[in-house]
Amino acid sequence: MDFSAVTKPVERLLATAQNGLEVLRYGGLETGSVPSPFQIIQSVPMYRLRRYFPPDVRPGAQDPRPPVLMVHPMMMSADMWDVTRDDGAVGILHAAGIDPG
């Protein structure tokens, strides 16, 4: 007899309950990570153009570096470039001296 029709949903339910308990036990999904600073340069219904680490426009500030244009796949959020300030692509490029505009 094949009991997989019953055991598979029960296993999935137990795994979901275990994941929920771990979220409660370890304090939720908050990691304390902060995103990289950005400003919206242009916003239209089809897209929003972000400028990460906006250049310093105060007198005597360094000239801004040429920006890198990063385009995400349409099925992904633009936040994929900035998962965390330290470990996201935007933060890594900025730390390497590249302007992830």
mmCIF file of C-alpha atoms in Angstrom:
data_model
loop_
_atom_site.group_PDB
_atom_site.id
_atom_site.type_symbol
_atom_site.label_atom_id
_atom_site.label_comp_id
_atom_site.label_asym_id
_atom_site.label_seq_id
_atom_site.Cartn_x
_atom_site.Cartn_y
_atom_site.Cartn_z
ATOM 1 C CA MET A 1 0.000 0.000 0.000
ATOM 2 C CA ASP A 2 1.235 3.487 -0.860
ATOM 3 C CA PHE A 3 0.730 5.912 2.020
ATOM 4 C CA SER A 4 2.641 8.771 0.394
ATOM 5 C CA ALA A 5 -0.617 10.605 -0.342
ATOM 6 C CA VAL A 6 -1.049 10.946 3.431
ATOM 7 C CA THR A 7 2.544 11.042 4.674
ATOM 8 C CA LYS A 8 3.815 13.734 2.269
ATOM 9 C CA PRO A 9 1.288 16.403 3.370
ATOM 10 C CA VAL A 10 1.889 15.500 7.032
ATOM 11 C CA GLU A 11 5.676 15.818 6.566
ATOM 12 C CA ARG A 12 5.168 19.183 4.869
ATOM 13 C CA LEU A 13 2.914 20.368 7.705
ATOM 14 C CA LEU A 14 5.496 19.342 10.308
ATOM 15 C CA ALA A 15 8.303 21.085 8.402
ATOM 16 C CA THR A 16 6.218 24.264 8.155
ATOM 17 C CA ALA A 17 5.457 24.154 11.882
ATOM 18 C CA GLN A 18 9.154 23.634 12.676
ATOM 19 C CA ASN A 19 10.124 26.621 10.497
ATOM 20 C CA GLY A 20 7.497 28.763 12.219
ATOM 21 C CA LEU A 21 8.779 27.781 15.655
ATOM 22 C CA GLU A 22 12.357 28.647 14.655
ATOM 23 C CA VAL A 23 11.239 32.091 13.459
ATOM 24 C CA LEU A 24 9.541 32.669 16.816
ATOM 25 C CA ARG A 25 12.479 31.255 18.773
ATOM 26 C CA TYR A 26 15.162 33.319 17.054
ATOM 27 C CA GLY A 27 13.192 36.557 17.022
ATOM 28 C CA GLY A 28 11.562 36.738 13.623
ATOM 29 C CA LEU A 29 13.025 37.643 10.288
ATOM 30 C CA GLU A 30 14.709 40.920 11.307
ATOM 31 C CA THR A 31 18.450 40.769 10.637
ATOM 32 C CA GLY A 32 19.489 44.287 11.589
ATOM 33 C CA SER A 33 20.988 44.815 8.123
ATOM 34 C CA VAL A 34 20.460 48.172 6.480
ATOM 35 C CA PRO A 35 20.218 48.858 2.746
ATOM 36 C CA SER A 36 22.637 51.097 0.879
ATOM 37 C CA PRO A 37 21.586 54.745 0.573
ATOM 38 C CA PHE A 38 19.925 55.666 -2.706
ATOM 39 C CA GLN A 39 17.796 58.351 -4.263
ATOM 40 C CA ILE A 40 15.169 57.987 -6.967
ATOM 41 C CA ILE A 41 16.465 59.895 -10.006
ATOM 42 C CA GLN A 42 13.451 59.264 -12.227
ATOM 43 C CA SER A 43 10.133 57.557 -11.638
ATOM 44 C CA VAL A 44 7.550 56.650 -14.268
ATOM 45 C CA PRO A 45 4.889 53.912 -14.212
ATOM 46 C CA MET A 46 7.229 51.469 -15.993
ATOM 47 C CA TYR A 47 10.364 51.916 -13.863
ATOM 48 C CA ARG A 48 12.179 53.784 -11.101
ATOM 49 C CA LEU A 49 15.805 54.752 -11.658
ATOM 50 C CA ARG A 50 17.844 54.588 -8.448
ATOM 51 C CA ARG A 51 21.185 56.237 -7.778
ATOM 52 C CA TYR A 52 23.013 54.365 -5.023
ATOM 53 C CA PHE A 53 25.450 56.306 -2.858
ATOM 54 C CA PRO A 54 24.418 59.674 -4.340
ATOM 55 C CA PRO A 55 27.387 61.960 -5.037
ATOM 56 C CA ASP A 56 28.329 64.591 -2.492
ATOM 57 C CA VAL A 57 27.371 67.958 -4.004
ATOM 58 C CA ARG A 58 28.921 70.103 -1.283
ATOM 59 C CA PRO A 59 31.727 72.480 -2.323
ATOM 60 C CA GLY A 60 35.127 70.779 -2.272
ATOM 61 C CA ALA A 61 33.694 67.262 -2.551
ATOM 62 C CA GLN A 62 35.248 64.719 -4.901
ATOM 63 C CA ASP A 63 33.903 64.553 -8.429
ATOM 64 C CA PRO A 64 31.451 61.676 -8.803
ATOM 65 C CA ARG A 65 32.773 58.568 -10.494
ATOM 66 C CA PRO A 66 31.145 57.325 -13.706
ATOM 67 C CA PRO A 67 28.177 55.197 -12.677
ATOM 68 C CA VAL A 68 27.560 51.562 -13.561
ATOM 69 C CA LEU A 69 24.077 50.833 -14.912
ATOM 70 C CA MET A 70 22.709 47.616 -13.432
ATOM 71 C CA VAL A 71 19.502 46.212 -14.940
ATOM 72 C CA HIS A 72 17.707 43.441 -13.093
ATOM 73 C CA PRO A 73 15.650 40.709 -14.804
ATOM 74 C CA MET A 74 11.999 41.690 -15.172
ATOM 75 C CA MET A 75 10.813 38.894 -12.887
ATOM 76 C CA MET A 76 13.080 40.073 -10.038
ATOM 77 C CA SER A 77 12.933 43.090 -7.765
ATOM 78 C CA ALA A 78 15.571 45.818 -8.061
ATOM 79 C CA ASP A 79 16.313 45.123 -4.394
ATOM 80 C CA MET A 80 18.263 42.044 -5.518
ATOM 81 C CA TRP A 81 21.309 44.302 -6.028
ATOM 82 C CA ASP A 82 21.153 45.550 -2.458
ATOM 83 C CA VAL A 83 20.337 42.582 -0.217
ATOM 84 C CA THR A 84 22.500 44.083 2.537
ATOM 85 C CA ARG A 85 24.807 47.077 2.493
ATOM 86 C CA ASP A 86 27.877 44.937 3.228
ATOM 87 C CA ASP A 87 27.109 41.832 1.165
ATOM 88 C CA GLY A 88 24.961 43.116 -1.703
ATOM 89 C CA ALA A 89 26.343 43.840 -5.164
ATOM 90 C CA VAL A 90 25.832 47.579 -4.672
ATOM 91 C CA GLY A 91 27.836 47.691 -1.432
ATOM 92 C CA ILE A 92 30.619 45.487 -2.809
ATOM 93 C CA LEU A 93 31.017 47.647 -5.936
ATOM 94 C CA HIS A 94 31.039 50.829 -3.853
ATOM 95 C CA ALA A 95 33.688 49.401 -1.499
ATOM 96 C CA ALA A 96 35.816 48.534 -4.565
ATOM 97 C CA GLY A 97 35.738 52.152 -5.747
ATOM 98 C CA ILE A 98 33.078 51.682 -8.420
ATOM 99 C CA ASP A 99 29.954 53.857 -8.437
ATOM 100 C CA PRO A 100 26.964 51.485 -8.591
ATOM 101 C CA GLY A 101 24.756 54.299 -9.889
#
